[in-house]
GROMACS .gro file of N, CA and C in nm:
model
  435
    1MET      N    1  -0.075  -3.277   4.751
    1MET     CA    2  -0.126  -3.255   4.618
    1MET      C    3  -0.048  -3.143   4.550
    2LYS      N    4  -0.007  -3.165   4.428
    2LYS     CA    5   0.067  -3.065   4.354
    2LYS      C    6  -0.020  -2.991   4.253
    3LEU      N    7  -0.146  -3.026   4.245
    3LEU     CA    8  -0.236  -2.962   4.149
    3LEU      C    9  -0.251  -2.811   4.174
    4PRO      N   10  -0.271  -2.765   4.299
    4PRO     CA   11  -0.281  -2.621   4.319
    4PRO      C   12  -0.156  -2.546   4.277
    5ALA      N   13  -0.038  -2.608   4.297
    5ALA     CA   14   0.085  -2.542   4.255
    5ALA      C   15   0.087  -2.523   4.104
    6CYS      N   16   0.039  -2.622   4.030
    6CYS     CA   17   0.034  -2.611   3.883
    6CYS      C   18  -0.060  -2.499   3.843
    7ARG      N   19  -0.175  -2.492   3.907
    7ARG     CA   20  -0.269  -2.383   3.876
    7ARG      C   21  -0.207  -2.249   3.910
    8SER      N   22  -0.139  -2.243   4.023
    8SER     CA   23  -0.074  -2.119   4.065
    8SER      C   24   0.031  -2.078   3.963
    9ASN      N   25   0.112  -2.174   3.917
    9ASN     CA   26   0.215  -2.143   3.818
    9ASN      C   27   0.151  -2.097   3.687
   10ALA      N   28   0.044  -2.162   3.646
   10ALA     CA   29  -0.024  -2.123   3.522
   10ALA      C   30  -0.083  -1.983   3.536
   11LYS      N   31  -0.140  -1.954   3.651
   11LYS     CA   32  -0.199  -1.821   3.674
   11LYS      C   33  -0.089  -1.714   3.675
   12THR      N   34   0.022  -1.745   3.740
   12THR     CA   35   0.133  -1.651   3.746
   12THR      C   36   0.191  -1.627   3.607
   13LEU      N   37   0.205  -1.734   3.530
   13LEU     CA   38   0.257  -1.720   3.395
   13LEU      C   39   0.163  -1.637   3.309
   14ARG      N   40   0.033  -1.661   3.319
   14ARG     CA   41  -0.066  -1.586   3.242
   14ARG      C   42  -0.062  -1.438   3.281
   15ARG      N   43  -0.052  -1.411   3.410
   15ARG     CA   44  -0.046  -1.271   3.457
   15ARG      C   45   0.081  -1.203   3.404
   16HIS      N   46   0.192  -1.276   3.409
   16HIS     CA   47   0.319  -1.223   3.360
   16HIS      C   48   0.308  -1.192   3.211
   17GLN      N   49   0.246  -1.281   3.133
   17GLN     CA   50   0.232  -1.260   2.989
   17GLN      C   51   0.137  -1.144   2.958
   18GLN      N   52   0.035  -1.124   3.041
   18GLN     CA   53  -0.058  -1.014   3.018
   18GLN      C   54   0.005  -0.878   3.048
   19LEU      N   55   0.087  -0.874   3.152
   19LEU     CA   56   0.148  -0.746   3.192
   19LEU      C   57   0.278  -0.716   3.118
   20LEU      N   58   0.345  -0.821   3.069
   20LEU     CA   59   0.470  -0.804   2.995
   20LEU      C   60   0.464  -0.880   2.863
   21PRO      N   61   0.378  -0.843   2.770
   21PRO     CA   62   0.373  -0.916   2.643
   21PRO      C   63   0.505  -0.901   2.567
   22ALA      N   64   0.563  -1.013   2.530
   22ALA     CA   65   0.693  -1.017   2.459
   22ALA      C   66   0.803  -0.950   2.541
   23GLY      N   67   0.789  -0.947   2.674
   23GLY     CA   68   0.890  -0.888   2.760
   23GLY      C   69   0.888  -0.736   2.766
   24ILE      N   70   0.786  -0.675   2.706
   24ILE     CA   71   0.775  -0.528   2.705
   24ILE      C   72   0.666  -0.486   2.803
   25PRO      N   73   0.699  -0.401   2.900
   25PRO     CA   74   0.597  -0.356   2.995
   25PRO      C   75   0.478  -0.292   2.923
   26LYS      N   76   0.359  -0.334   2.960
   26LYS     CA   77   0.238  -0.289   2.891
   26LYS      C   78   0.192  -0.150   2.936
   27TYR      N   79   0.202  -0.120   3.064
   27TYR     CA   80   0.146   0.005   3.117
   27TYR      C   81   0.255   0.108   3.146
   28ILE      N   82   0.324   0.151   3.042
   28ILE     CA   83   0.425   0.257   3.055
   28ILE      C   84   0.417   0.348   2.932
   29ARG      N   85   0.471   0.469   2.947
   29ARG     CA   86   0.490   0.559   2.834
   29ARG      C   87   0.631   0.617   2.847
   30CYS      N   88   0.709   0.611   2.739
   30CYS     CA   89   0.849   0.652   2.741
   30CYS      C   90   0.869   0.780   2.660
   31TYR      N   91   0.959   0.865   2.708
   31TYR     CA   92   0.987   0.992   2.641
   31TYR      C   93   1.138   1.015   2.633
   32ASP      N   94   1.181   1.084   2.527
   32ASP     CA   95   1.320   1.121   2.505
   32ASP      C   96   1.322   1.269   2.471
   33ASN      N   97   1.395   1.348   2.551
   33ASN     CA   98   1.399   1.491   2.524
   33ASN      C   99   1.516   1.530   2.433
   34GLY      N  100   1.584   1.430   2.376
   34GLY     CA  101   1.690   1.458   2.280
   34GLY      C  102   1.820   1.504   2.343
   35GLY      N  103   1.837   1.490   2.472
   35GLY     CA  104   1.960   1.530   2.538
   35GLY      C  105   1.961   1.673   2.586
   36LYS      N  106   1.845   1.737   2.594
   36LYS     CA  107   1.838   1.876   2.643
   36LYS      C  108   1.876   1.886   2.790
   37THR      N  109   1.850   1.780   2.866
   37THR     CA  110   1.883   1.776   3.008
   37THR      C  111   1.956   1.646   3.038
   38PHE      N  112   2.017   1.638   3.155
   38PHE     CA  113   2.091   1.517   3.193
   38PHE      C  114   1.998   1.398   3.208
   39ASP      N  115   1.877   1.423   3.257
   39ASP     CA  116   1.780   1.314   3.267
   39ASP      C  117   1.702   1.307   3.135
   40ARG      N  118   1.770   1.260   3.033
   40ARG     CA  119   1.718   1.260   2.896
   40ARG      C  120   1.590   1.179   2.880
   41TYR      N  121   1.581   1.065   2.948
   41TYR     CA  122   1.467   0.974   2.931
   41TYR      C  123   1.374   0.981   3.051
   42THR      N  124   1.245   0.981   3.024
   42THR     CA  125   1.143   0.979   3.129
   42THR      C  126   1.044   0.869   3.096
   43VAL      N  127   1.009   0.790   3.197
   43VAL     CA  128   0.910   0.684   3.180
   43VAL      C  129   0.800   0.706   3.283
   44ILE      N  130   0.677   0.707   3.236
   44ILE     CA  131   0.559   0.721   3.322
   44ILE      C  132   0.495   0.583   3.334
   45TYR      N  133   0.476   0.537   3.456
   45TYR     CA  134   0.408   0.408   3.481
   45TYR      C  135   0.260   0.440   3.495
   46THR      N  136   0.178   0.387   3.404
   46THR     CA  137   0.040   0.432   3.392
   46THR      C  138  -0.064   0.339   3.451
   47GLY      N  139  -0.029   0.220   3.492
   47GLY     CA  140  -0.128   0.125   3.541
   47GLY      C  141  -0.176   0.156   3.682
   48ARG      N  142  -0.280   0.088   3.723
   48ARG     CA  143  -0.331   0.099   3.860
   48ARG      C  144  -0.262  -0.006   3.945
   49TYR      N  145  -0.141   0.023   3.984
   49TYR     CA  146  -0.059  -0.072   4.056
   49TYR      C  147  -0.108  -0.089   4.199
   50PRO      N  148  -0.098  -0.210   4.252
   50PRO     CA  149  -0.148  -0.234   4.388
   50PRO      C  150  -0.073  -0.158   4.496
   51LYS      N  151   0.053  -0.122   4.471
   51LYS     CA  152   0.136  -0.063   4.576
   51LYS      C  153   0.139   0.089   4.576
   52THR      N  154   0.069   0.156   4.485
   52THR     CA  155   0.088   0.300   4.469
   52THR      C  156  -0.009   0.387   4.546
   53GLY      N  157  -0.119   0.333   4.590
   53GLY     CA  158  -0.217   0.415   4.659
   53GLY      C  159  -0.282   0.518   4.569
   54GLY      N  160  -0.293   0.489   4.440
   54GLY     CA  161  -0.358   0.581   4.347
   54GLY      C  162  -0.266   0.682   4.282
   55GLU      N  163  -0.138   0.682   4.318
   55GLU     CA  164  -0.044   0.775   4.256
   55GLU      C  165   0.020   0.712   4.133
   56PHE      N  166   0.082   0.795   4.051
   56PHE     CA  167   0.148   0.750   3.929
   56PHE      C  168   0.298   0.771   3.944
   57PHE      N  169   0.373   0.665   3.928
   57PHE     CA  170   0.518   0.673   3.941
   57PHE      C  171   0.581   0.708   3.807
   58TYR      N  172   0.697   0.770   3.815
   58TYR     CA  173   0.775   0.802   3.696
   58TYR      C  174   0.921   0.780   3.728
   59ARG      N  175   1.003   0.768   3.626
   59ARG     CA  176   1.147   0.756   3.643
   59ARG      C  177   1.213   0.844   3.538
   60GLY      N  178   1.301   0.933   3.584
   60GLY     CA  179   1.385   1.013   3.496
   60GLY      C  180   1.525   0.954   3.500
   61MET      N  181   1.589   0.943   3.384
   61MET     CA  182   1.721   0.878   3.384
   61MET      C  183   1.806   0.923   3.265
   62SER      N  184   1.936   0.906   3.284
   62SER     CA  185   2.030   0.929   3.175
   62SER      C  186   2.048   0.797   3.100
   63LYS      N  187   2.138   0.795   3.005
   63LYS     CA  188   2.161   0.675   2.925
   63LYS      C  189   2.209   0.558   3.010
   64HIS      N  190   2.282   0.587   3.117
   64HIS     CA  191   2.336   0.484   3.206
   64HIS      C  192   2.289   0.510   3.349
   65PRO      N  193   2.167   0.471   3.384
   65PRO     CA  194   2.113   0.504   3.516
   65PRO      C  195   2.180   0.433   3.633
   66PHE      N  196   2.255   0.326   3.608
   66PHE     CA  197   2.321   0.252   3.716
   66PHE      C  198   2.466   0.294   3.735
   67HIS      N  199   2.520   0.373   3.644
   67HIS     CA  200   2.659   0.415   3.650
   67HIS      C  201   2.675   0.521   3.760
   68PRO      N  202   2.789   0.524   3.829
   68PRO     CA  203   2.809   0.626   3.934
   68PRO      C  204   2.794   0.770   3.884
   69GLN      N  205   2.826   0.794   3.757
   69GLN     CA  206   2.811   0.929   3.703
   69GLN      C  207   2.683   0.943   3.620
   70GLY      N  208   2.598   0.842   3.625
   70GLY     CA  209   2.470   0.847   3.555
   70GLY      C  210   2.363   0.902   3.647
   71PHE      N  211   2.240   0.901   3.597
   71PHE     CA  212   2.128   0.954   3.674
   71PHE      C  213   2.008   0.863   3.657
   72GLY      N  214   1.945   0.829   3.766
   72GLY     CA  215   1.823   0.750   3.763
   72GLY      C  216   1.744   0.776   3.890
   73GLN      N  217   1.639   0.852   3.880
   73GLN     CA  218   1.561   0.890   3.998
   73GLN      C  219   1.414   0.874   3.968
   74SER      N  220   1.340   0.827   4.068
   74SER     CA  221   1.196   0.809   4.050
   74SER      C  222   1.120   0.898   4.146
   75GLY      N  223   0.993   0.915   4.115
   75GLY     CA  224   0.905   0.995   4.200
   75GLY      C  225   0.762   0.957   4.171
   76SER      N  226   0.669   1.029   4.231
   76SER     CA  227   0.528   0.999   4.207
   76SER      C  228   0.448   1.129   4.197
   77LEU      N  229   0.337   1.119   4.126
   77LEU     CA  230   0.247   1.232   4.104
   77LEU      C  231   0.104   1.187   4.129
   78PRO      N  232   0.015   1.278   4.165
   78PRO     CA  233  -0.125   1.237   4.187
   78PRO      C  234  -0.198   1.204   4.057
   79SER      N  235  -0.146   1.250   3.942
   79SER     CA  236  -0.204   1.216   3.812
   79SER      C  237  -0.088   1.195   3.715
   80PRO      N  238  -0.110   1.127   3.602
   80PRO     CA  239   0.001   1.107   3.509
   80PRO      C  240   0.061   1.241   3.468
   81GLY      N  241   0.191   1.252   3.470
   81GLY     CA  242   0.258   1.378   3.441
   81GLY      C  243   0.276   1.408   3.294
   82ASP      N  244   0.219   1.327   3.208
   82ASP     CA  245   0.241   1.347   3.065
   82ASP      C  246   0.112   1.371   2.986
   83THR      N  247   0.002   1.389   3.054
   83THR     CA  248  -0.126   1.405   2.985
   83THR      C  249  -0.162   1.553   2.969
   84ASN      N  250  -0.245   1.581   2.869
   84ASN     CA  251  -0.292   1.718   2.850
   84ASN      C  252  -0.412   1.744   2.942
   85ARG      N  253  -0.475   1.857   2.929
   85ARG     CA  254  -0.583   1.891   3.021
   85ARG      C  255  -0.707   1.803   3.004
   86TRP      N  256  -0.714   1.730   2.893
   86TRP     CA  257  -0.827   1.639   2.872
   86TRP      C  258  -0.793   1.496   2.915
   87GLY      N  259  -0.671   1.476   2.964
   87GLY     CA  260  -0.631   1.344   3.013
   87GLY      C  261  -0.569   1.252   2.910
   88TYR      N  262  -0.529   1.305   2.794
   88TYR     CA  263  -0.470   1.222   2.689
   88TYR      C  264  -0.320   1.244   2.680
   89ALA      N  265  -0.247   1.136   2.658
   89ALA     CA  266  -0.103   1.143   2.636
   89ALA      C  267  -0.076   1.148   2.485
   90PRO      N  268   0.039   1.203   2.444
   90PRO     CA  269   0.069   1.207   2.301
   90PRO      C  270   0.093   1.067   2.244
   91GLN      N  271   0.069   1.052   2.115
   91GLN     CA  272   0.098   0.927   2.046
   91GLN      C  273   0.249   0.915   2.026
   92ILE      N  274   0.297   0.794   1.998
   92ILE     CA  275   0.439   0.773   1.974
   92ILE      C  276   0.481   0.860   1.855
   93GLY      N  277   0.593   0.933   1.874
   93GLY     CA  278   0.642   1.025   1.772
   93GLY      C  279   0.599   1.169   1.795
   94ARG      N  280   0.499   1.192   1.881
   94ARG     CA  281   0.452   1.327   1.913
   94ARG      C  282   0.526   1.379   2.035
   95LYS      N  283   0.520   1.510   2.056
   95LYS     CA  284   0.594   1.574   2.165
   95LYS      C  285   0.502   1.632   2.271
   96ASN      N  286   0.558   1.644   2.391
   96ASN     CA  287   0.498   1.722   2.498
   96ASN      C  288   0.614   1.780   2.581
   97HIS      N  289   0.587   1.828   2.700
   97HIS     CA  290   0.692   1.892   2.780
   97HIS      C  291   0.802   1.796   2.825
   98LEU      N  292   0.779   1.664   2.817
   98LEU     CA  293   0.881   1.566   2.856
   98LEU      C  294   0.971   1.527   2.739
   99GLY      N  295   0.934   1.563   2.618
   99GLY     CA  296   1.010   1.526   2.500
   99GLY      C  297   0.922   1.451   2.401
  100THR      N  298   0.986   1.378   2.313
  100THR     CA  299   0.915   1.300   2.212
  100THR      C  300   0.883   1.162   2.269
  101ARG      N  301   0.760   1.120   2.252
  101ARG     CA  302   0.723   0.987   2.300
  101ARG      C  303   0.786   0.881   2.209
  102ILE      N  304   0.850   0.783   2.270
  102ILE     CA  305   0.921   0.679   2.196
  102ILE      C  306   0.872   0.542   2.242
  103PRO      N  307   0.891   0.439   2.160
  103PRO     CA  308   0.858   0.304   2.206
  103PRO      C  309   0.962   0.255   2.307
  104PHE      N  310   0.923   0.160   2.389
  104PHE     CA  311   1.012   0.103   2.490
  104PHE      C  312   1.142   0.052   2.428
  105SER      N  313   1.134  -0.005   2.310
  105SER     CA  314   1.252  -0.062   2.245
  105SER      C  315   1.356   0.043   2.208
  106ASP      N  316   1.319   0.170   2.202
  106ASP     CA  317   1.414   0.277   2.171
  106ASP      C  318   1.493   0.324   2.293
  107LEU      N  319   1.456   0.281   2.412
  107LEU     CA  320   1.533   0.315   2.531
  107LEU      C  321   1.666   0.239   2.529
  108PRO      N  322   1.774   0.297   2.583
  108PRO     CA  323   1.900   0.224   2.594
  108PRO      C  324   1.882   0.100   2.683
  109PRO      N  325   1.967  -0.002   2.664
  109PRO     CA  326   1.952  -0.127   2.740
  109PRO      C  327   1.949  -0.108   2.892
  110ASP      N  328   2.034  -0.021   2.946
  110ASP     CA  329   2.034   0.002   3.091
  110ASP      C  330   1.903   0.064   3.138
  111CYS      N  331   1.848   0.153   3.058
  111CYS     CA  332   1.720   0.215   3.092
  111CYS      C  333   1.608   0.112   3.087
  112GLN      N  334   1.613   0.024   2.988
  112GLN     CA  335   1.513  -0.083   2.979
  112GLN      C  336   1.518  -0.172   3.103
  113MET      N  337   1.640  -0.203   3.149
  113MET     CA  338   1.655  -0.286   3.268
  113MET      C  339   1.597  -0.215   3.391
  114ALA      N  340   1.625  -0.087   3.406
  114ALA     CA  341   1.572  -0.012   3.521
  114ALA      C  342   1.420  -0.008   3.518
  115VAL      N  343   1.362   0.012   3.400
  115VAL     CA  344   1.216   0.018   3.387
  115VAL      C  345   1.155  -0.117   3.418
  116ARG      N  346   1.216  -0.225   3.366
  116ARG     CA  347   1.163  -0.359   3.394
  116ARG      C  348   1.167  -0.390   3.543
  117MET      N  349   1.275  -0.352   3.610
  117MET     CA  350   1.287  -0.377   3.754
  117MET      C  351   1.177  -0.303   3.830
  118ASP      N  352   1.155  -0.177   3.797
  118ASP     CA  353   1.047  -0.100   3.860
  118ASP      C  354   0.912  -0.163   3.833
  119TYR      N  355   0.889  -0.198   3.709
  119TYR     CA  356   0.760  -0.252   3.665
  119TYR      C  357   0.728  -0.383   3.736
  120LEU      N  358   0.827  -0.472   3.743
  120LEU     CA  359   0.807  -0.600   3.811
  120LEU      C  360   0.777  -0.578   3.959
  121SER      N  361   0.846  -0.483   4.019
  121SER     CA  362   0.822  -0.454   4.160
  121SER      C  363   0.683  -0.393   4.182
  122LEU      N  364   0.643  -0.300   4.097
  122LEU     CA  365   0.512  -0.237   4.113
  122LEU      C  366   0.398  -0.337   4.097
  123TRP      N  367   0.413  -0.433   4.006
  123TRP     CA  368   0.308  -0.532   3.983
  123TRP      C  369   0.326  -0.658   4.067
  124SER      N  370   0.426  -0.660   4.155
  124SER     CA  371   0.455  -0.776   4.241
  124SER      C  372   0.473  -0.903   4.158
  125LEU      N  373   0.550  -0.891   4.050
  125LEU     CA  374   0.582  -1.006   3.966
  125LEU      C  375   0.720  -1.058   4.001
  126GLU      N  376   0.744  -1.184   3.970
  126GLU     CA  377   0.876  -1.242   3.991
  126GLU      C  378   0.971  -1.184   3.888
  127HIS      N  379   1.099  -1.175   3.926
  127HIS     CA  380   1.197  -1.118   3.835
  127HIS      C  381   1.236  -1.213   3.723
  128THR      N  382   1.210  -1.341   3.740
  128THR     CA  383   1.236  -1.437   3.633
  128THR      C  384   1.105  -1.505   3.599
  129PRO      N  385   1.060  -1.493   3.474
  129PRO     CA  386   0.934  -1.556   3.438
  129PRO      C  387   0.943  -1.707   3.445
  130ILE      N  388   0.832  -1.769   3.473
  130ILE     CA  389   0.826  -1.914   3.478
  130ILE      C  390   0.840  -1.968   3.337
  131ALA      N  391   0.913  -2.077   3.323
  131ALA     CA  392   0.934  -2.135   3.190
  131ALA      C  393   0.801  -2.173   3.127
  132LYS      N  394   0.784  -2.134   3.001
  132LYS     CA  395   0.659  -2.163   2.932
  132LYS      C  396   0.644  -2.313   2.907
  133ASN      N  397   0.751  -2.376   2.864
  133ASN     CA  398   0.751  -2.520   2.839
  133ASN      C  399   0.862  -2.582   2.922
  134PRO      N  400   0.834  -2.625   3.044
  134PRO     CA  401   0.940  -2.683   3.126
  134PRO      C  402   0.992  -2.810   3.061
  135PRO      N  403   1.119  -2.843   3.085
  135PRO     CA  404   1.175  -2.962   3.023
  135PRO      C  405   1.099  -3.087   3.068
  136ALA      N  406   1.085  -3.179   2.974
  136ALA     CA  407   1.014  -3.304   3.005
  136ALA      C  408   1.101  -3.391   3.094
  137PRO      N  409   1.041  -3.468   3.184
  137PRO     CA  410   1.121  -3.555   3.268
  137PRO      C  411   1.192  -3.661   3.184
  138VAL      N  412   1.312  -3.693   3.225
  138VAL     CA  413   1.391  -3.793   3.154
  138VAL      C  414   1.342  -3.931   3.194
  139ARG      N  415   1.317  -4.014   3.096
  139ARG     CA  416   1.270  -4.150   3.123
  139ARG      C  417   1.385  -4.248   3.108
  140ASP      N  418   1.386  -4.343   3.196
  140ASP     CA  419   1.487  -4.447   3.189
  140ASP      C  420   1.440  -4.551   3.088
  141THR      N  421   1.506  -4.554   2.973
  141THR     CA  422   1.467  -4.648   2.867
  141THR      C  423   1.555  -4.772   2.866
  142SER      N  424   1.643  -4.784   2.963
  142SER     CA  425   1.731  -4.901   2.965
  142SER      C  426   1.656  -5.028   3.000
  143ARG      N  427   1.545  -5.017   3.073
  143ARG     CA  428   1.468  -5.135   3.111
  143ARG      C  429   1.346  -5.146   3.020
  144GLN      N  430   1.354  -5.226   2.922
  144GLN     CA  431   1.243  -5.250   2.830
  144GLN      C  432   1.162  -5.369   2.879
  145THR      N  433   1.031  -5.363   2.875
  145THR     CA  434   0.948  -5.477   2.916
  145THR      C  435   0.890  -5.549   2.798
   0.00000   0.00000   0.00000
């Protein structure tokens, strides 16, 4: 029976769409310190990921985190490292000790790729989303009845 596989694919696709709406990770906060340090960009992963044991992961990186002379390092904290004493993070455009909070789309392409890879791994998602509309099977129309 292939019915369970279809349900599984639909469930996986729905989960992927909920966690990555329009391909943008939902549970992250991005910061740019304007180049004050080599690790200019910081991303805090804010969700309750199954693999973290209650800790919050972050990634500090330069513009090219995969380049041999670039920087891309991750770590974890017992609480989100970007919140104030009341537990709130700054709104986009506001500042804190990590820099100015920016939208995910403002990160350089290499940084976006690094964040997506981390995010997919933390949520145990596949690296390639399932096709929303798979191609229809080709019908042989040469035999008309």
